Amino acid sequence: SDDAVLDQTDQLPVDDNSIAFGFDPDPVVDHAQDLAFEEKQAMSFANELYGNTDAMMADIDEQGEHLGEQHVGRRVQVEGYGSPGTLRYFGRHATKEGLRCGVELDAAVGRNNGTVKGHHYFDAAEGHGVLVVPVKVTLC
């Protein structure tokens, strides 16, 4: 008979090719997937900037203030060193990614004098300087 069953394509609106080809013109967007991607990107950036993102919050003092250039000259403690010291430098590393803190330690338990591999960051007596990622430094 002339009233043969139409295939699915013949039943779809002719003026909407997106529907004819199986694309929903108004899909429900899953924003959770987008947010997960953005969070991953942010953590990647933080990892480059701070080094250890698991301990990233260790650079915040009791008042919730992030360690930064404004703290140069303040007394600090450096994780892994038994001596307090003074923050002498806060800024970019000359050859590696991320920020660094240059600390002049009170005792000669450091690794340098403020110059690391020919790059001068700050002044300290020999053996009193360390250059570390900010997460290792806390304000006293």
Coordinates of N, CA, C and O in Angstrom, one line a residue:
S1 N 0.8 -1.2 0.0 CA 0.0 0.0 0.0 C 0.9 1.2 0.0 O 2.0 1.2 0.4
D2 N 0.2 2.4 -0.4 CA 1.0 3.6 -0.5 C 1.2 4.2 0.9 O 2.0 5.1 1.1
D3 N 0.5 3.7 1.9 CA 0.6 4.1 3.3 C 1.7 3.3 4.0 O 1.5 2.9 5.2
A4 N 2.8 3.1 3.4 CA 3.9 2.3 4.0 C 4.4 3.0 5.2 O 4.3 4.2 5.4
V5 N 4.9 2.3 6.2 CA 5.4 2.8 7.4 C 6.7 3.7 7.1 O 7.6 3.2 6.4
L6 N 6.7 4.9 7.6 CA 7.8 5.8 7.3 C 8.9 5.5 8.2 O 8.7 5.1 9.4
D7 N 10.2 5.6 7.8 CA 11.3 5.4 8.7 C 11.4 6.6 9.6 O 10.8 7.6 9.4
Q8 N 12.2 6.4 10.7 CA 12.3 7.5 11.7 C 12.7 8.8 11.2 O 12.2 9.8 11.6
T9 N 13.6 8.9 10.2 CA 14.1 10.2 9.7 C 12.9 10.9 9.0 O 12.8 12.1 9.1
D10 N 12.1 10.2 8.3 CA 11.0 10.8 7.6 C 9.9 11.4 8.6 O 9.2 12.3 8.2
Q11 N 9.9 11.0 9.8 CA 9.0 11.4 10.8 C 9.4 12.7 11.5 O 8.7 13.3 12.2
L12 N 10.7 13.0 11.4 CA 11.3 14.1 12.1 C 11.1 15.4 11.4 O 10.9 15.4 10.1
P13 N 11.0 16.6 12.1 CA 10.8 17.8 11.4 C 12.0 18.1 10.4 O 13.1 17.9 10.7
V14 N 11.6 18.5 9.2 CA 12.6 18.7 8.1 C 13.5 20.0 8.4 O 14.6 20.0 8.0
D15 N 12.9 21.0 9.1 CA 13.7 22.2 9.3 C 14.6 22.1 10.5 O 15.3 23.1 10.8
D16 N 14.7 21.0 11.2 CA 15.6 21.0 12.4 C 16.6 19.8 12.2 O 16.4 18.7 12.6
N17 N 17.7 20.1 11.5 CA 18.7 19.1 11.1 C 19.3 18.5 12.4 O 19.8 17.3 12.4
S18 N 19.4 19.3 13.5 CA 20.1 18.8 14.7 C 19.3 17.6 15.3 O 19.9 16.6 15.7
I19 N 18.0 17.7 15.2 CA 17.2 16.6 15.7 C 17.3 15.4 14.8 O 17.4 14.3 15.2
A20 N 17.2 15.7 13.5 CA 17.3 14.6 12.5 C 18.6 13.8 12.6 O 18.6 12.6 12.4
F21 N 19.7 14.5 13.1 CA 20.9 13.8 13.2 C 21.2 13.3 14.6 O 22.3 12.9 15.0
G22 N 20.2 13.4 15.5 CA 20.3 12.8 16.8 C 20.9 13.8 17.9 O 21.3 13.4 18.9
F23 N 21.0 15.1 17.6 CA 21.5 16.0 18.5 C 20.4 16.8 19.2 O 19.5 17.3 18.5
D24 N 20.3 16.8 20.5 CA 19.3 17.5 21.2 C 19.7 19.0 21.2 O 20.8 19.3 21.8
P25 N 19.0 19.9 20.7 CA 19.4 21.3 20.6 C 19.4 22.0 22.0 O 20.0 23.1 22.2
D26 N 18.8 21.4 23.0 CA 18.7 22.0 24.3 C 19.0 21.0 25.4 O 18.2 20.6 26.2
P27 N 20.3 20.5 25.4 CA 20.6 19.4 26.3 C 20.7 19.9 27.8 O 20.9 21.1 28.0
V28 N 20.5 19.0 28.7 CA 20.8 19.4 30.1 C 22.3 19.3 30.3 O 22.9 18.3 30.0
V29 N 22.9 20.4 30.8 CA 24.3 20.5 31.0 C 24.7 19.9 32.4 O 24.1 20.3 33.4
D30 N 25.7 19.1 32.4 CA 26.2 18.6 33.7 C 27.3 19.5 34.2 O 28.5 19.4 33.8
H31 N 27.0 20.5 35.0 CA 28.0 21.5 35.5 C 29.0 20.9 36.5 O 30.0 21.4 36.7
A32 N 28.6 19.8 37.1 CA 29.5 19.1 38.1 C 30.8 18.7 37.4 O 31.9 18.9 38.0
Q33 N 30.7 18.2 36.2 CA 31.9 17.8 35.4 C 32.8 19.0 35.1 O 34.0 19.0 35.3
D34 N 32.1 20.2 34.7 CA 32.9 21.4 34.5 C 33.6 21.9 35.7 O 34.7 22.3 35.7
L35 N 32.9 21.8 36.9 CA 33.5 22.3 38.1 C 34.6 21.4 38.6 O 35.6 21.9 39.1
A36 N 34.5 20.1 38.4 CA 35.6 19.2 38.7 C 36.8 19.5 37.9 O 37.9 19.5 38.4
F37 N 36.6 19.8 36.6 CA 37.8 20.2 35.8 C 38.4 21.5 36.2 O 39.6 21.6 36.3
E38 N 37.6 22.5 36.5 CA 38.1 23.8 37.0 C 38.9 23.6 38.3 O 39.9 24.2 38.5
E39 N 38.4 22.8 39.2 CA 39.0 22.5 40.5 C 40.4 21.8 40.3 O 41.4 22.2 40.9
K40 N 40.4 20.9 39.3 CA 41.7 20.2 39.0 C 42.7 21.2 38.4 O 43.9 21.1 38.8
Q41 N 42.2 22.1 37.6 CA 43.1 23.1 37.0 C 43.7 24.0 38.1 O 44.8 24.4 38.1
A42 N 42.8 24.4 39.0 CA 43.2 25.3 40.1 C 44.2 24.6 41.0 O 45.2 25.2 41.4
M43 N 44.1 23.4 41.3 CA 45.0 22.6 42.1 C 46.3 22.5 41.4 O 47.4 22.5 42.0
S44 N 46.3 22.3 40.1 CA 47.5 22.2 39.3 C 48.3 23.5 39.4 O 49.5 23.5 39.6
F45 N 47.6 24.6 39.3 CA 48.2 25.9 39.4 C 48.8 26.1 40.8 O 49.9 26.6 40.9
A46 N 48.0 25.7 41.8 CA 48.5 25.9 43.2 C 49.8 25.0 43.4 O 50.7 25.4 44.1
N47 N 49.8 23.8 42.8 CA 50.9 23.0 42.9 C 52.2 23.6 42.3 O 53.2 23.5 42.9
E48 N 52.0 24.2 41.2 CA 53.1 24.9 40.5 C 53.6 26.1 41.4 O 54.8 26.4 41.5
L49 N 52.6 26.8 42.0 CA 52.9 28.0 42.7 C 53.5 27.7 44.1 O 54.5 28.3 44.5
Y50 N 53.0 26.8 44.8 CA 53.4 26.5 46.2 C 54.2 25.2 46.4 O 54.8 25.1 47.4
G51 N 54.2 24.4 45.4 CA 54.9 23.1 45.6 C 54.0 22.0 46.1 O 53.4 21.3 45.3
N52 N 53.8 21.9 47.4 CA 53.0 20.8 48.0 C 51.6 21.3 48.3 O 51.4 21.9 49.3
T53 N 50.7 20.9 47.5 CA 49.3 21.4 47.7 C 48.6 20.7 48.9 O 47.7 21.3 49.4
D54 N 49.1 19.6 49.3 CA 48.5 18.9 50.4 C 48.8 19.7 51.7 O 47.9 19.7 52.6
A55 N 49.9 20.4 51.8 CA 50.2 21.2 52.9 C 50.1 22.7 52.6 O 50.6 23.5 53.3
M56 N 49.3 23.0 51.6 CA 49.3 24.4 51.1 C 48.8 25.4 52.2 O 49.2 26.5 52.2
M57 N 47.9 24.9 53.0 CA 47.4 25.8 54.0 C 48.3 26.1 55.2 O 48.1 26.9 56.0
A58 N 49.5 25.5 55.2 CA 50.5 25.7 56.2 C 51.1 27.1 56.2 O 51.7 27.5 57.1
D59 N 50.9 27.8 55.1 CA 51.5 29.1 54.9 C 50.5 30.2 55.4 O 50.7 31.4 55.2
I60 N 49.5 29.8 56.2 CA 48.6 30.8 56.8 C 48.8 30.9 58.3 O 48.9 29.9 59.0
D61 N 48.9 32.1 58.8 CA 49.2 32.2 60.2 C 47.9 32.2 61.0 O 46.8 32.0 60.5
E62 N 48.0 32.4 62.3 CA 46.8 32.3 63.2 C 45.6 33.3 62.8 O 44.5 33.0 63.0
Q63 N 45.9 34.4 62.2 CA 44.9 35.4 61.8 C 44.3 35.0 60.4 O 43.5 35.7 60.0
G64 N 44.8 33.9 59.8 CA 44.3 33.6 58.5 C 44.9 34.4 57.4 O 44.4 34.4 56.3
E65 N 46.0 35.0 57.6 CA 46.7 35.8 56.6 C 47.7 35.0 55.9 O 48.5 34.3 56.5
H66 N 47.7 35.0 54.5 CA 48.7 34.3 53.7 C 50.0 34.9 53.8 O 50.2 36.1 53.9
L67 N 51.0 34.0 53.9 CA 52.4 34.5 53.9 C 52.8 35.1 52.6 O 52.4 34.6 51.5
G68 N 53.4 36.3 52.7 CA 53.7 37.0 51.4 C 54.8 38.0 51.6 O 55.5 38.1 52.7
E69 N 55.0 38.8 50.6 CA 56.1 39.9 50.6 C 55.9 40.8 51.8 O 56.9 41.3 52.4
Q70 N 54.7 41.0 52.3 CA 54.5 41.9 53.4 C 55.0 41.4 54.7 O 55.1 42.1 55.7
H71 N 55.5 40.1 54.7 CA 56.0 39.5 55.9 C 57.5 39.5 56.0 O 58.1 39.0 56.9
V72 N 58.2 40.0 54.9 CA 59.6 40.1 54.9 C 60.1 40.9 56.1 O 59.5 42.0 56.4
G73 N 61.0 40.4 56.9 CA 61.5 41.0 58.1 C 60.8 40.5 59.4 O 61.3 40.7 60.5
R74 N 59.8 39.6 59.2 CA 59.1 39.0 60.3 C 59.9 37.7 60.8 O 60.5 37.1 60.0
R75 N 59.7 37.4 62.0 CA 60.2 36.2 62.6 C 59.4 35.0 62.1 O 58.2 35.0 62.1
V76 N 60.1 33.9 61.7 CA 59.5 32.7 61.2 C 60.2 31.4 61.7 O 61.3 31.5 62.3
Q77 N 59.5 30.3 61.5 CA 60.0 29.0 61.8 C 60.0 28.2 60.5 O 59.0 28.3 59.8
V78 N 61.0 27.5 60.2 CA 61.1 26.7 58.9 C 61.0 25.2 59.3 O 61.8 24.7 60.1
E79 N 60.0 24.5 58.7 CA 59.9 23.1 58.9 C 61.2 22.4 58.6 O 61.8 22.6 57.5
G80 N 61.7 21.5 59.5 CA 62.9 20.7 59.2 C 64.1 21.4 59.7 O 65.2 20.8 59.6
Y81 N 64.1 22.6 60.2 CA 65.2 23.3 60.8 C 64.9 23.6 62.2 O 63.9 24.2 62.5
G82 N 65.8 23.3 63.1 CA 65.6 23.5 64.5 C 65.8 24.9 65.0 O 65.9 25.1 66.2
S83 N 66.0 25.9 64.2 CA 66.3 27.2 64.6 C 65.2 28.2 64.0 O 64.9 28.1 62.8
P84 N 64.7 29.1 64.8 CA 63.9 30.2 64.2 C 64.8 31.1 63.3 O 66.0 31.0 63.4
G85 N 64.1 32.0 62.6 CA 64.9 32.9 61.7 C 64.0 34.1 61.3 O 62.9 34.3 61.8
T86 N 64.5 34.8 60.4 CA 63.9 36.0 59.8 C 63.6 35.8 58.4 O 64.6 35.5 57.6
L87 N 62.4 36.1 57.9 CA 62.1 36.0 56.5 C 62.8 37.2 55.8 O 62.5 38.4 56.1
R88 N 63.7 36.9 54.9 CA 64.4 37.9 54.2 C 64.0 38.1 52.7 O 64.3 39.1 52.1
Y89 N 63.4 37.0 52.2 CA 63.0 37.1 50.8 C 61.7 36.3 50.6 O 61.5 35.3 51.1
F90 N 60.8 36.9 49.7 CA 59.6 36.2 49.3 C 59.4 36.5 47.8 O 59.3 37.7 47.5
G91 N 59.5 35.5 47.0 CA 59.4 35.8 45.5 C 59.6 34.6 44.7 O 59.7 33.5 45.2
R92 N 59.8 34.8 43.4 CA 60.0 33.7 42.5 C 61.4 33.1 42.5 O 62.3 33.8 42.8
H93 N 61.4 31.8 42.3 CA 62.7 31.1 42.2 C 63.3 31.4 40.8 O 62.6 31.6 39.9
A94 N 64.6 31.6 40.8 CA 65.3 32.0 39.5 C 65.2 30.9 38.4 O 65.1 31.3 37.2
T95 N 65.2 29.7 38.8 CA 65.2 28.6 37.8 C 64.1 27.6 37.9 O 63.9 26.8 36.9
K96 N 63.3 27.6 38.9 CA 62.3 26.6 39.1 C 60.9 27.3 39.2 O 60.9 28.5 39.4
E97 N 59.8 26.6 39.0 CA 58.5 27.1 39.1 C 58.1 27.4 40.5 O 58.6 26.8 41.4
G98 N 57.3 28.5 40.7 CA 56.8 28.7 42.0 C 57.5 29.8 42.8 O 58.6 30.3 42.5
L99 N 56.9 30.0 44.0 CA 57.5 31.0 44.9 C 58.4 30.4 45.9 O 58.3 29.2 46.2
R100 N 59.3 31.2 46.5 CA 60.2 30.7 47.5 C 60.3 31.7 48.6 O 60.1 32.9 48.4
C101 N 60.6 31.2 49.8 CA 60.9 32.0 51.0 C 62.4 31.9 51.3 O 62.9 30.8 51.4
G102 N 63.1 33.0 51.4 CA 64.5 33.0 51.8 C 64.5 33.4 53.3 O 64.0 34.4 53.7
V103 N 65.1 32.5 54.1 CA 65.1 32.7 55.6 C 66.5 32.7 56.1 O 67.3 31.8 55.8
E104 N 66.8 33.8 56.9 CA 68.1 33.8 57.6 C 67.8 33.2 59.0 O 67.1 33.8 59.8
L105 N 68.4 32.0 59.2 CA 68.2 31.3 60.5 C 69.2 31.9 61.5 O 70.3 32.3 61.2
D106 N 68.7 31.8 62.8 CA 69.5 32.3 63.9 C 70.8 31.4 64.1 O 71.9 32.0 64.4
A107 N 70.7 30.1 63.9 CA 71.8 29.2 64.1 C 72.3 28.8 62.7 O 71.6 28.8 61.7
A108 N 73.6 28.3 62.7 CA 74.2 27.9 61.5 C 73.8 26.5 61.1 O 74.6 25.6 61.0
V109 N 72.5 26.3 60.9 CA 71.9 25.0 60.5 C 71.3 25.0 59.1 O 70.7 24.1 58.6
G110 N 71.6 26.1 58.4 CA 71.1 26.3 57.0 C 72.0 25.7 55.9 O 72.8 24.9 56.2
R111 N 71.7 26.1 54.7 CA 72.4 25.4 53.6 C 73.2 26.4 52.7 O 73.9 26.0 51.8
N112 N 73.0 27.7 53.0 CA 73.7 28.7 52.1 C 73.8 30.0 52.8 O 73.5 30.1 54.0
N113 N 74.2 31.1 52.1 CA 74.3 32.4 52.6 C 73.3 33.4 51.9 O 73.5 34.6 52.0
G114 N 72.3 32.8 51.3 CA 71.3 33.6 50.6 C 71.5 33.6 49.1 O 70.7 34.1 48.3
T115 N 72.6 33.0 48.7 CA 72.9 32.8 47.2 C 72.8 31.3 46.9 O 73.4 30.5 47.6
V116 N 72.0 31.0 45.9 CA 71.8 29.6 45.6 C 72.1 29.4 44.1 O 71.5 30.1 43.2
K117 N 73.1 28.5 43.8 CA 73.5 28.2 42.4 C 73.7 29.5 41.6 O 73.3 29.7 40.5
G118 N 74.4 30.5 42.3 CA 74.8 31.7 41.6 C 73.7 32.8 41.6 O 74.0 33.9 41.1
H119 N 72.5 32.5 42.1 CA 71.4 33.5 42.1 C 71.3 34.1 43.5 O 71.1 33.3 44.5
H120 N 71.5 35.4 43.7 CA 71.4 36.0 45.0 C 70.0 36.4 45.3 O 69.3 37.1 44.6
Y121 N 69.5 35.9 46.4 CA 68.1 36.1 46.9 C 68.1 37.1 48.1 O 67.2 37.9 48.2
F122 N 69.0 36.9 49.0 CA 69.1 37.7 50.2 C 70.5 37.5 50.9 O 71.3 36.7 50.4
D123 N 70.7 38.3 51.9 CA 72.0 38.3 52.6 C 71.9 37.5 53.9 O 71.0 37.8 54.7
A124 N 72.8 36.6 54.2 CA 72.9 35.9 55.4 C 74.3 35.4 55.6 O 75.1 35.3 54.6
A125 N 74.7 35.1 56.8 CA 76.0 34.5 57.1 C 76.0 33.1 56.5 O 75.0 32.5 56.4
E126 N 77.2 32.7 56.1 CA 77.3 31.3 55.6 C 76.8 30.3 56.5 O 77.0 30.3 57.7
G127 N 75.9 29.4 56.0 CA 75.3 28.3 56.7 C 74.0 28.8 57.5 O 73.4 28.0 58.2
H128 N 73.6 30.0 57.4 CA 72.5 30.5 58.1 C 71.3 30.7 57.1 O 70.2 31.1 57.6
G129 N 71.4 30.5 55.8 CA 70.4 30.7 54.9 C 69.7 29.5 54.3 O 70.4 28.4 54.2
V130 N 68.4 29.6 54.1 CA 67.7 28.5 53.4 C 66.7 29.1 52.5 O 66.2 30.2 52.7
L131 N 66.4 28.5 51.3 CA 65.4 28.9 50.4 C 64.5 27.8 50.2 O 64.8 26.7 49.7
V132 N 63.2 28.0 50.7 CA 62.2 26.9 50.7 C 60.9 27.3 50.2 O 60.6 28.5 50.0
V133 N 60.0 26.3 49.9 CA 58.7 26.6 49.4 C 57.9 27.2 50.6 O 58.2 26.9 51.8
P134 N 57.0 28.1 50.3 CA 56.2 28.8 51.4 C 55.5 27.9 52.4 O 55.4 28.3 53.6
V135 N 55.1 26.7 52.0 CA 54.3 25.9 52.9 C 55.2 25.4 54.1 O 54.7 24.9 55.1
K136 N 56.5 25.5 54.0 CA 57.4 25.1 55.0 C 57.7 26.2 56.0 O 58.4 26.0 57.0
V137 N 57.1 27.4 55.8 CA 57.4 28.5 56.7 C 56.2 29.0 57.4 O 55.1 29.1 56.8
T138 N 56.3 29.2 58.7 CA 55.2 29.7 59.5 C 55.7 30.9 60.3 O 56.8 31.0 60.7
L139 N 54.8 31.9 60.5 CA 55.1 33.1 61.3 C 55.2 32.7 62.7 O 54.4 31.9 63.2
C140 N 56.1 33.3 63.5 CA 56.2 33.1 64.9 C 55.3 34.0 65.7 O 55.0 35.1 65.2

